[in-house]
Amino acid sequence: MSDYNAEDVRNIALVGHAGSGKTTLVEALLAATGVISTPGSVTKGTTVCDFDAMEKELLHSLDASITSFDAHDKHVNLIDTPGYPDFLGRSISVLPAVETAAIVINAQSGIEPMTLRMMKAADNRNLCRMIIVNQIDAPEVDLAQLTDQIRETFGAECLPINLPAEGGQRVIDCFFQPSGEGADFSSVAEAHSRIIDQVVEVDEALMEVYLEQGQELKPEQLHDPFEAALREAHLIPICYVSAATGAGVNELIEIITRLMPNPSEGNPPPFLKGEGADMSPVSVDPDPGKHAIAHVFKIINDPFRGKLGIFRIHQGRITAQSQLYIGDARKPFKVNHLYRLHGAEQIEVPEGVPGDILAVSRIDDIHFDAVLHDSHEEDHFHLSSLECPVPLFGLAIHPTKRGDEQKLTDALHKLESEDPCFHVEHNATANETVMRGLGELHLRVLLRRLSEQYHVEVESHPPSIPYRETITAPAEGHHRHKKQTGGAGQFGEVYLRVEPMERGAGFEFVDAVVGGVIPNNFIPSIEKGVRQVLEEGAIAGYPMHDVRVTVYDGKFHPVDSKDIAFATAGRKAFIEAIEKARPVLLEPIVKIRITAQGTAMGDLAGDLSSRRGRINGSDSKSRGRIVIEGEVPLAELDGYDARLKALTGGEGTYSIELSHYDTVPANIQKQLADAYQRAED
């Protein structure tokens, strides 16, 4: 039996920008609770969570890592996440495993891009949130001003629950025992009053006791409304710590264990049952006596330990003898070994309760986002999908050594199974295998893994840009396919119309045939011919999107009509209609965020303009930095990493995410269409 129950579990994901000190904070928490004897060092490569060789080399987390500690009779699972924008997907993917996202902010650097993105991601996931301001003892920090910026950026519901004192050398509690003095800014009494006022607003009865009867409220009376305020995002507490010195760490542990929600107090996980349009919400209860339901939020392919599936239990118990189904699989697998993770270490445990984060190994069919369960009543359960950024950075690759093609394919498949923002695609037109990620560092790390972990050497070059084709006007097309070869012939005649749809609408096929002029069994063949053109393109060999095709008339022959005849007629009628429908090429336009010293603003703006880009705004940050936000065609960013380093003396960084698709200039469309035609000829 487990020595704790679901009410004793706290699940916390530490998220935020690179350099905010998340990994060092984990070390401080583990040391303060006796899990480790002394805190490890990121610079020395001795931390629990940064155990990978590349993480030790780069001095930054590259993947999410899991550990835990026990304090105040509570079991706390911690997930340390990477802070580079290139690994945003690996940070977002762990959010379904926790009730609370702790956004860590570097007191010197302030609110940075990943701070904003992870706060938004946690909000989208309806998680309870807290803010941890780290490095409060750093020189020349203005914590009062930073607190004002936090409240201005994220809302007035962000309130200090403790305050720094003596220049960040210690922290004063403002909630449990609000009697300290000497805060570096504000006052304990003011902070206590503001946070109590915020909490009682969600409980009318308690508000009446507090305001009308003037009674002093104890922390125990405030527990339930405090949880409600967290669930409703009516309160986001701010805590102050110095992970390096330990200031505020014990206070943080008390806040986590006494105030952060357990699995029954957080917002319920958004489970759905069914497939496609038939999916509907379903309730999952952290009751250990019900059927077991767990969600796989992380996959690790280890060359020595095999495939590791890391999951969060949402309902029921899972033991080392459980029989579990993966999704709607008919055959279960047996859990022979159940592990709790402590960084790289796997600790075998006999069972897990709701809220536990555990792992199983060497189960080949387990995959990211799978739902594990022990009863067919939970077949077709899903957790609502994550809003991960679209991977746009690309590299076309091929193995250096002939004969390694299958080895490369297998390795890429394993890497893709681990990372929701790493995709592999094959461009048939250019005969390219393209790996796509969120940034240059993201792909560089994966290339090293191909070499060092899977022993596959590759050569790379910039890939083709993922253009799209579409139409801008309605039109009609017709084709009669007739072929006689001596025996039974081929006959099919198709009339169809095409019309543009809204950007992002995809494709719609409409059967408007009446009177049986085309038998129903041939309609799918016509759609097959149309879809062939959609995949191959009609202007420059790129996929066609946002088109509605309506088949409304045609003819058939009782003997000669065949599937192939109507597929051919549908394809050629569609091509004819496209030629009349003013077809255009679309190119991906990306949002770009550039961080650099303010002195480089003019050069960066001029360079972006030369790339057909535009600046939408800029924001001054601490230490003379500036953040520029704009839009630019993805095709114009080839070689931008090197150009940015040249313009900023190596200090500039940037990240991109897909904004929308827009029409390419006429001269570029002509170049691409002419090149495609020459290749076809």
XYZ file of C-alpha atoms in Angstrom:
681
model
C 0.000 0.000 0.000
C 1.075 3.584 -0.653
C 1.973 5.562 2.476
C -0.141 8.517 1.284
C -3.475 9.002 -0.491
C -4.710 11.225 -3.305
C -5.559 14.102 -0.944
C -1.893 14.227 0.075
C -0.544 14.636 -3.480
C 0.541 17.965 -4.990
C 1.605 18.173 -8.649
C 3.627 21.239 -9.660
C 5.219 22.096 -13.026
C 7.992 24.695 -12.809
C 7.821 26.685 -16.045
C 9.377 29.895 -17.308
C 12.140 31.386 -19.399
C 15.644 29.953 -19.624
C 17.855 31.325 -16.867
C 15.036 31.869 -14.392
C 16.580 29.252 -12.084
C 13.986 26.459 -12.231
C 16.522 23.626 -12.018
C 18.413 25.325 -9.181
C 15.112 25.850 -7.358
C 14.361 22.120 -7.646
C 17.748 21.410 -6.047
C 16.962 23.802 -3.197
C 13.569 22.154 -2.589
C 15.043 18.644 -2.637
C 17.820 19.637 -0.240
C 15.454 21.439 2.144
C 13.264 18.327 2.381
C 16.154 15.891 2.806
C 15.862 14.122 -0.545
C 19.459 15.098 -1.330
C 22.156 16.048 1.150
C 23.352 19.193 -0.639
C 22.029 21.115 -3.658
C 23.659 20.260 -6.972
C 25.022 22.852 -9.383
C 23.963 23.526 -12.967
C 27.440 24.813 -13.846
C 29.091 21.690 -12.400
C 26.579 19.327 -14.013
C 25.536 17.789 -10.688
C 21.790 18.519 -10.592
C 19.108 15.849 -10.358
C 17.054 17.106 -13.295
C 19.739 18.123 -15.825
C 21.256 14.652 -16.128
C 21.630 14.469 -19.926
C 25.146 15.013 -21.319
C 23.986 17.794 -23.642
C 22.180 19.556 -20.794
C 25.370 19.527 -18.754
C 27.320 20.864 -21.721
C 24.861 23.666 -22.593
C 24.043 24.464 -18.935
C 20.324 24.510 -19.719
C 17.440 22.047 -19.494
C 16.534 20.531 -22.854
C 13.679 18.305 -21.716
C 11.186 17.980 -18.887
C 12.432 16.031 -15.880
C 10.502 14.618 -12.929
C 11.313 14.247 -9.253
C 9.432 14.454 -5.937
C 9.749 15.183 -2.234
C 7.730 14.669 0.948
C 7.056 17.501 3.411
C 4.398 18.294 6.016
C 2.841 14.831 5.397
C 2.333 15.666 1.722
C 3.876 14.099 -1.397
C 4.896 16.701 -3.996
C 5.664 15.778 -7.601
C 7.849 18.361 -9.354
C 8.315 18.673 -13.106
C 11.269 20.814 -14.168
C 10.749 22.102 -17.708
C 13.074 23.641 -20.316
C 12.967 27.413 -20.777
C 14.291 27.809 -24.311
C 11.515 28.730 -26.800
C 12.855 25.930 -29.034
C 11.599 23.404 -26.478
C 8.224 25.017 -25.790
C 6.429 21.839 -26.865
C 8.233 19.781 -24.235
C 7.122 22.255 -21.578
C 3.494 22.485 -22.713
C 3.170 18.702 -23.024
C 3.580 18.157 -19.256
C 0.781 20.547 -18.251
C -1.950 17.835 -18.360
C -0.053 16.033 -15.572
C -0.376 18.791 -12.951
C -2.942 20.891 -11.110
C -0.582 23.843 -10.645
C 1.778 25.666 -12.976
C 4.445 27.621 -11.089
C 5.767 30.368 -13.361
C 9.338 31.150 -12.307
C 10.649 34.656 -13.052
C 14.255 35.827 -12.811
C 14.173 38.957 -10.628
C 16.947 40.521 -12.736
C 15.524 39.738 -16.176
C 11.845 40.251 -15.403
C 9.029 39.066 -17.647
C 10.504 37.323 -20.700
C 8.975 35.657 -23.792
C 8.635 32.160 -22.303
C 7.107 33.671 -19.155
C 4.295 35.058 -21.278
C 3.855 31.928 -23.372
C 3.778 29.505 -20.453
C 1.403 31.704 -18.466
C -0.928 31.685 -21.477
C -0.529 27.917 -21.979
C -1.350 27.245 -18.313
C -4.380 29.533 -18.562
C -5.568 27.754 -21.722
C -5.283 24.456 -19.833
C -7.353 25.930 -16.961
C -4.623 25.203 -14.422
C -4.192 26.858 -11.069
C -1.183 29.163 -11.213
C 1.384 30.697 -8.898
C 4.313 32.987 -9.636
C 7.726 32.447 -8.068
C 10.133 35.391 -8.265
C 13.619 33.873 -7.999
C 17.057 35.421 -7.371
C 15.583 38.100 -5.112
C 19.016 38.779 -3.591
C 20.644 39.639 -6.932
C 22.224 43.107 -7.143
C 20.285 46.038 -8.549
C 16.854 44.421 -8.582
C 13.727 46.464 -7.996
C 11.238 43.924 -6.668
C 8.514 46.520 -6.068
C 8.688 47.602 -9.704
C 8.794 43.969 -10.915
C 5.725 43.150 -8.827
C 3.889 46.082 -10.401
C 4.917 44.815 -13.865
C 3.644 41.331 -13.033
C 0.267 42.710 -11.967
C 0.102 45.013 -14.982
C 0.936 42.157 -17.379
C -1.014 39.274 -15.841
C -3.738 41.016 -13.873
C -4.605 42.459 -10.467
C -5.336 38.942 -9.211
C -1.540 38.448 -8.883
C -0.841 39.221 -5.211
C 2.187 38.659 -2.949
C 1.614 35.939 -0.366
C 4.962 36.717 1.245
C 7.464 39.562 0.957
C 11.277 39.808 0.704
C 13.228 41.453 3.507
C 16.811 42.531 4.205
C 17.613 42.912 0.535
C 16.304 39.456 -0.321
C 18.188 37.675 2.462
C 14.954 36.387 3.980
C 11.217 36.242 3.288
C 8.308 37.269 5.544
C 5.047 35.276 5.572
C 1.952 37.373 4.825
C -0.714 34.673 5.063
C -0.282 32.057 7.794
C 1.298 34.222 10.507
C 1.276 37.802 9.201
C 3.178 39.413 12.045
C 6.612 40.119 10.588
C 8.104 43.521 9.869
C 10.841 45.006 7.739
C 9.662 44.083 4.247
C 11.717 45.512 1.387
C 8.555 47.033 -0.084
C 4.890 47.310 0.876
C 4.012 45.935 4.334
C 2.954 42.586 5.738
C -0.339 44.011 6.985
C -1.202 45.481 3.579
C -0.248 42.305 1.701
C -2.240 40.162 4.159
C -5.312 42.366 3.871
C -5.235 42.387 0.062
C -4.904 38.637 -0.296
C -7.648 37.928 2.286
C -9.957 40.405 0.526
C -9.282 38.631 -2.765
C -9.979 35.164 -1.321
C -13.233 35.942 0.505
C -14.733 37.454 -2.667
C -15.458 33.907 -3.902
C -17.389 32.974 -0.717
C -20.325 35.245 0.133
C -20.954 33.720 3.557
C -17.338 34.076 4.582
C -17.237 37.608 3.188
C -20.160 38.519 5.424
C -18.361 37.132 8.474
C -15.183 38.981 7.501
C -16.619 42.348 6.489
C -19.808 42.763 8.512
C -18.892 40.962 11.722
C -15.250 41.997 11.606
C -13.971 38.573 12.591
C -10.333 37.688 12.009
C -10.166 34.657 9.712
C -7.825 31.744 10.321
C -5.958 29.971 7.479
C -8.108 26.872 8.053
C -11.279 28.881 7.372
C -9.756 30.217 4.169
C -8.638 26.895 2.710
C -11.726 26.089 0.609
C -12.255 29.628 -0.741
C -8.507 29.847 -1.399
C -8.769 26.723 -3.593
C -11.840 28.148 -5.317
C -9.987 31.405 -6.011
C -7.105 29.438 -7.534
C -9.477 27.350 -9.700
C -11.288 30.447 -10.965
C -8.000 32.317 -11.592
C -9.333 34.910 -9.139
C -6.011 34.619 -7.308
C -2.464 33.994 -8.539
C -0.172 34.150 -5.486
C 3.335 35.601 -5.860
C 6.171 34.043 -3.808
C 9.730 35.316 -3.447
C 12.785 33.046 -3.180
C 16.503 32.849 -3.692
C 17.199 29.285 -4.791
C 20.936 29.924 -4.474
C 20.860 30.946 -0.784
C 17.692 29.162 0.287
C 15.874 32.348 1.279
C 12.128 31.756 1.019
C 12.480 28.049 0.153
C 10.912 26.752 3.378
C 8.124 29.295 3.032
C 7.560 28.090 -0.541
C 7.344 24.472 0.648
C 4.685 25.481 3.180
C 2.671 27.297 0.514
C 2.869 24.323 -1.874
C 1.879 21.730 0.712
C -0.793 23.729 2.551
C -2.345 25.888 -0.176
C -1.780 24.393 -3.620
C -4.577 22.072 -4.783
C -4.591 18.296 -4.530
C -6.113 16.241 -7.399
C -9.656 16.680 -6.077
C -9.256 20.436 -5.531
C -7.816 21.439 -8.907
C -9.918 21.959 -12.015
C -10.998 18.523 -13.336
C -8.997 17.161 -16.283
C -10.796 17.757 -19.623
C -11.507 14.138 -20.593
C -13.676 13.329 -23.603
C -15.267 10.099 -24.785
C -15.964 9.168 -28.386
C -14.381 9.927 -31.720
C -14.441 12.968 -33.984
C -17.646 14.997 -33.908
C -19.216 12.491 -31.500
C -16.797 13.294 -28.641
C -18.433 14.581 -25.472
C -17.086 15.570 -22.025
C -16.849 12.822 -19.454
C -16.129 13.027 -15.737
C -13.008 11.416 -14.250
C -12.865 11.306 -10.472
C -9.696 10.971 -8.330
C -11.295 8.068 -6.469
C -8.913 5.156 -5.785
C -11.848 2.731 -5.702
C -12.966 3.317 -9.304
C -11.590 1.948 -12.575
C -8.010 3.015 -13.255
C -7.541 5.836 -15.786
C -4.148 7.377 -16.557
C -2.748 9.668 -19.243
C 0.676 9.283 -20.898
C 2.233 12.745 -21.152
C 5.831 11.828 -21.933
C 7.755 9.147 -23.833
C 11.478 8.437 -23.529
C 13.302 6.026 -25.841
C 16.364 4.886 -23.965
C 18.882 2.628 -25.754
C 19.510 0.665 -22.538
C 16.185 0.820 -20.694
C 13.873 0.610 -23.708
C 10.742 2.676 -24.220
C 9.594 4.473 -21.076
C 6.000 5.695 -20.833
C 5.458 8.342 -18.132
C 1.871 8.842 -17.010
C -0.320 10.636 -14.501
C -2.992 8.597 -12.711
C -6.323 10.443 -12.754
C -8.606 7.758 -11.309
C -8.262 4.425 -9.528
C -5.108 2.611 -8.486
C -2.410 1.036 -10.636
C -0.265 -1.727 -9.175
C 2.726 -3.711 -10.350
C 0.300 -6.479 -11.359
C -2.330 -4.365 -13.139
C -3.620 -5.268 -16.594
C -3.998 -2.070 -18.636
C -5.421 -1.259 -22.047
C -3.879 1.412 -24.286
C -6.723 3.443 -25.782
C -9.271 1.162 -27.455
C -6.856 -1.773 -27.806
C -8.477 -5.203 -27.423
C -5.523 -6.792 -25.655
C -4.131 -5.479 -22.363
C -0.518 -5.395 -21.225
C 0.658 -6.406 -17.788
C 2.456 -3.870 -15.603
C 5.419 -5.940 -14.484
C 7.345 -2.994 -13.044
C 6.090 0.377 -11.874
C 8.535 3.239 -11.389
C 8.713 6.616 -9.703
C 11.222 8.949 -11.362
C 13.931 10.938 -9.624
C 15.711 12.609 -12.512
C 17.554 9.819 -14.326
C 16.862 7.341 -11.526
C 13.950 4.894 -11.670
C 12.659 3.796 -8.275
C 10.401 0.729 -8.298
C 7.129 1.132 -6.370
C 4.314 -1.349 -5.681
C 1.370 0.900 -6.607
C 0.180 4.383 -7.489
C -2.858 6.376 -6.341
C -4.760 9.175 -8.125
C -2.397 12.087 -8.658
C 0.731 9.930 -8.824
C 3.202 10.416 -11.676
C 4.768 7.059 -12.534
C 6.288 5.151 -15.450
C 6.298 1.751 -17.130
C 9.035 0.467 -19.404
C 9.414 -1.779 -22.443
C 5.798 -1.478 -23.625
C 6.168 -1.068 -27.387
C 2.606 0.101 -28.108
C 2.517 2.866 -25.508
C 2.602 6.346 -27.014
C 2.366 10.038 -26.200
C -1.163 11.190 -25.279
C -2.397 7.617 -24.786
C -5.044 6.909 -22.161
C -4.354 3.823 -20.036
C -7.278 2.076 -18.333
C -8.243 -1.291 -16.875
C -11.810 -1.641 -18.190
C -13.416 -1.538 -21.631
C -15.908 0.950 -20.210
C -13.172 3.547 -20.706
C -12.478 2.688 -24.353
C -12.305 5.786 -26.573
C -11.389 8.092 -23.679
C -9.175 11.029 -24.650
C -7.751 14.067 -22.943
C -8.548 17.244 -24.880
C -5.744 18.074 -27.267
C -2.907 20.433 -26.423
C -2.393 23.710 -28.245
C 1.201 23.167 -29.314
C 3.005 25.555 -31.673
C 3.451 24.474 -35.284
C 7.063 23.402 -36.003
C 8.314 25.592 -38.858
C 12.114 25.378 -38.732
C 13.131 22.705 -41.188
C 16.118 20.710 -42.363
C 16.138 18.343 -45.302
C 18.307 15.357 -44.398
C 19.655 12.165 -45.902
C 22.027 9.555 -44.454
C 25.716 10.027 -45.182
C 26.215 6.282 -45.486
C 24.316 4.391 -48.164
C 22.215 1.645 -46.626
C 21.344 3.652 -43.489
C 17.961 4.766 -44.842
C 15.919 2.361 -42.707
C 18.079 3.047 -39.673
C 17.434 6.773 -40.123
C 13.704 6.221 -40.534
C 13.515 4.185 -37.324
C 15.530 6.773 -35.367
C 13.393 9.673 -36.629
C 10.239 7.775 -35.688
C 11.526 7.361 -32.113
C 12.474 11.039 -31.839
C 9.071 12.046 -33.210
C 7.286 9.852 -30.646
C 8.961 11.786 -27.809
C 8.345 15.370 -28.904
C 4.946 16.854 -29.855
C 6.693 19.714 -31.700
C 9.038 17.594 -33.804
C 7.580 16.358 -37.084
C 9.074 14.390 -39.949
C 7.603 14.734 -43.413
C 8.436 13.479 -46.868
C 8.180 15.975 -49.694
C 7.437 13.753 -52.679
C 7.807 16.602 -55.171
C 11.340 17.423 -54.038
C 12.079 13.852 -52.840
C 13.118 15.236 -49.452
C 12.889 13.907 -45.927
C 12.367 17.009 -43.821
C 12.641 17.266 -40.023
C 10.784 20.223 -38.549
C 11.106 21.751 -35.099
C 10.670 25.019 -33.240
C 14.116 26.459 -33.786
C 17.704 26.034 -34.849
C 18.771 24.759 -31.400
C 15.886 22.281 -31.326
C 17.030 20.682 -34.583
C 20.706 20.846 -33.641
C 20.018 18.872 -30.461
C 18.042 16.275 -32.409
C 20.806 15.929 -35.002
C 23.241 15.218 -32.186
C 20.911 12.595 -30.798
C 20.741 10.954 -34.212
C 24.518 10.747 -34.208
C 25.290 9.966 -30.566
C 22.306 7.872 -29.496
C 21.237 6.196 -32.741
C 24.611 6.235 -34.562
C 23.215 7.669 -37.792
C 25.225 10.354 -39.553
C 23.264 12.655 -41.856
C 23.854 15.502 -44.244
C 21.443 18.409 -44.203
C 20.422 21.404 -46.270
C 17.579 23.949 -46.189
C 14.272 22.326 -47.179
C 11.703 23.451 -49.662
C 9.262 25.998 -48.235
C 5.816 24.470 -47.453
C 3.856 26.566 -49.926
C 0.181 25.878 -50.543
C -2.069 26.301 -53.546
C -5.643 27.567 -53.559
C -8.168 29.265 -55.833
C -9.676 32.739 -55.641
C -12.807 32.434 -57.818
C -15.561 29.895 -58.580
C -15.334 27.934 -61.819
C -16.548 24.778 -63.515
C -14.785 21.846 -65.118
C -15.802 18.924 -67.285
C -14.066 15.852 -68.620
C -15.184 12.762 -70.512
C -12.828 9.828 -70.142
C -13.339 7.291 -72.916
C -10.939 4.502 -73.743
C -11.456 1.472 -75.955
C -8.834 -1.268 -75.975
C -10.518 -4.116 -77.866
C -12.424 -5.669 -74.964
C -14.361 -3.853 -72.310
C -13.457 -0.169 -72.401
C -13.391 2.661 -69.900
C -15.987 5.392 -69.696
C -16.745 8.130 -67.208
C -17.954 11.711 -67.607
C -17.888 14.284 -64.831
C -19.151 17.846 -64.429
C -18.033 19.684 -61.321
C -17.720 23.169 -59.898
C -15.101 24.584 -57.546
C -15.256 27.537 -55.171
C -12.826 29.014 -52.647
C -13.320 28.543 -48.904
C -12.025 30.548 -45.975
C -8.323 30.252 -45.160
C -7.761 27.240 -42.979
C -11.097 25.592 -43.883
C -9.351 22.711 -45.676
C -11.336 20.752 -48.268
C -14.990 19.889 -48.777
C -16.387 17.429 -51.309
C -20.091 17.705 -52.131
C -22.156 15.118 -53.997
C -24.962 17.023 -55.739
C -25.689 14.393 -58.396
C -29.413 13.671 -58.867
C -31.343 11.239 -60.984
C -28.677 8.542 -60.900
C -26.707 10.007 -63.836
C -23.622 8.813 -61.938
C -24.216 5.734 -59.751
C -23.401 6.232 -56.062
C -20.660 3.612 -56.125
C -18.571 5.784 -58.499
C -18.753 8.991 -56.399
C -15.850 7.923 -54.105
C -13.726 7.313 -57.229
C -14.356 10.875 -58.394
C -13.334 12.146 -54.948
C -10.200 9.995 -55.125
C -9.206 11.669 -58.407
C -9.871 15.113 -56.936
C -7.811 14.337 -53.813
C -4.913 13.234 -56.004
C -4.762 16.759 -57.431
C -5.133 18.232 -53.938
C -2.027 16.338 -52.819
C 0.074 16.914 -55.932
C -0.997 20.477 -56.709
C -1.866 22.027 -60.038
C 0.262 25.203 -60.233
C 3.660 24.434 -58.766
C 3.389 20.987 -57.175
C 2.247 22.060 -53.696
C -0.821 20.768 -51.810
C -4.069 22.583 -52.506
C -6.195 23.829 -49.607
C -9.419 25.687 -48.871
C -11.418 24.425 -51.835
C -14.990 23.139 -52.101
C -15.627 20.727 -54.981
C -19.207 19.957 -55.993
C -19.957 17.152 -58.466
C -23.343 17.875 -60.015
C -23.638 15.973 -63.322
C -22.108 13.337 -65.565
C -22.742 10.177 -67.508
C -21.914 6.505 -67.173
C -21.962 3.381 -69.349
C -23.538 0.196 -67.969
C -20.607 -1.927 -69.235
C -17.551 0.301 -69.668
C -17.814 2.514 -66.580
C -15.233 1.608 -63.961
C -13.694 3.187 -60.848
C -10.513 4.121 -62.709
C -12.497 5.857 -65.432
C -14.332 8.115 -62.968
C -11.167 8.757 -60.948
C -9.435 9.935 -64.136
C -12.449 12.007 -65.237
C -12.713 13.616 -61.772
C -9.010 14.459 -61.699
C -8.976 16.065 -65.160
C -12.259 17.927 -64.642
C -10.826 19.329 -61.403
C -7.624 20.461 -63.140
C -9.676 22.197 -65.832
C -11.759 23.995 -63.211
C -8.666 25.116 -61.292
C -7.182 26.701 -64.418
C -10.304 28.897 -64.679
C -10.540 29.672 -60.955
C -7.611 32.121 -60.733
C -5.282 29.816 -58.765
C -2.654 31.342 -56.494
C 0.238 30.190 -54.351
C 0.174 30.841 -50.603
C 3.253 31.140 -48.416
C 3.562 30.758 -44.632
C 3.850 34.060 -42.775
C 5.364 33.724 -39.309
C 5.263 35.865 -36.204
C 8.851 36.652 -35.274
C 10.057 37.772 -31.858
C 13.612 39.136 -31.726
C 15.433 39.876 -28.467
C 18.592 41.975 -28.679
C 20.295 45.067 -27.329
C 18.392 48.264 -28.079
C 21.355 49.697 -30.005
C 20.701 47.159 -32.794
C 17.097 48.274 -33.352
C 17.775 50.224 -36.562
C 19.814 47.474 -38.204
C 17.278 44.797 -37.256
C 14.352 46.833 -38.571
C 16.111 47.482 -41.870
C 17.067 43.839 -42.296
C 13.537 42.661 -41.542
C 12.137 45.113 -44.089
C 14.526 43.798 -46.739
C 13.045 40.343 -46.135
C 9.492 41.507 -46.916
C 8.819 41.676 -43.193
C 7.195 44.286 -41.028
C 7.495 45.320 -37.390
C 4.286 45.300 -35.347
C 5.765 46.666 -32.143
C 8.688 46.733 -29.760
C 9.127 46.678 -26.009
C 12.046 47.830 -23.873
C 13.311 45.388 -21.249
C 15.857 45.540 -18.457
C 19.601 45.906 -19.047
C 19.136 47.796 -22.318
C 17.433 44.930 -24.133
C 14.585 45.289 -26.582
C 12.009 42.815 -27.885
C 10.839 43.335 -31.453
C 7.674 41.645 -32.689
C 6.771 41.429 -36.339
C 5.762 39.272 -39.277
C 7.884 37.921 -42.109
C 7.525 35.261 -44.833
C 9.148 32.002 -43.757
C 10.869 31.785 -47.142
C 12.863 34.922 -46.299
C 14.393 33.521 -43.099
C 16.928 31.240 -44.734
C 20.263 32.059 -43.096
C 18.664 34.472 -40.628
C 20.350 32.938 -37.588
C 23.804 33.859 -38.894
C 22.598 37.299 -40.017
C 21.101 38.036 -36.599
C 24.332 37.099 -34.850
C 26.263 39.399 -37.198
C 23.921 42.338 -36.542
C 23.888 41.882 -32.749
C 27.425 40.748 -32.014
C 26.186 37.235 -31.251
C 23.748 38.377 -28.536
C 20.485 38.347 -30.473
C 17.963 35.515 -30.302
C 14.686 34.946 -32.066
C 11.709 32.628 -32.148
C 8.937 32.162 -34.685
C 5.457 30.702 -34.783
C 2.995 30.346 -37.625
C 0.718 33.345 -38.096
C -1.155 32.658 -41.327
C -0.797 31.909 -45.028
C -0.838 34.744 -47.549
C -0.567 35.123 -51.318
C 2.972 35.186 -52.696
C 4.016 38.059 -54.972
C 3.266 37.419 -58.656
C 6.934 37.265 -59.674
C 7.686 34.542 -57.102
C 4.621 32.548 -58.146
C 5.790 32.674 -61.759
C 9.267 31.484 -60.809
C 7.911 28.544 -58.832
C 5.358 27.608 -61.485
C 7.966 27.752 -64.265
C 10.377 25.602 -62.255
C 7.619 23.041 -61.627
C 6.674 22.962 -65.299
C 10.304 22.402 -66.341
C 10.574 19.547 -63.847
C 7.337 18.016 -65.166
C 8.565 18.278 -68.758
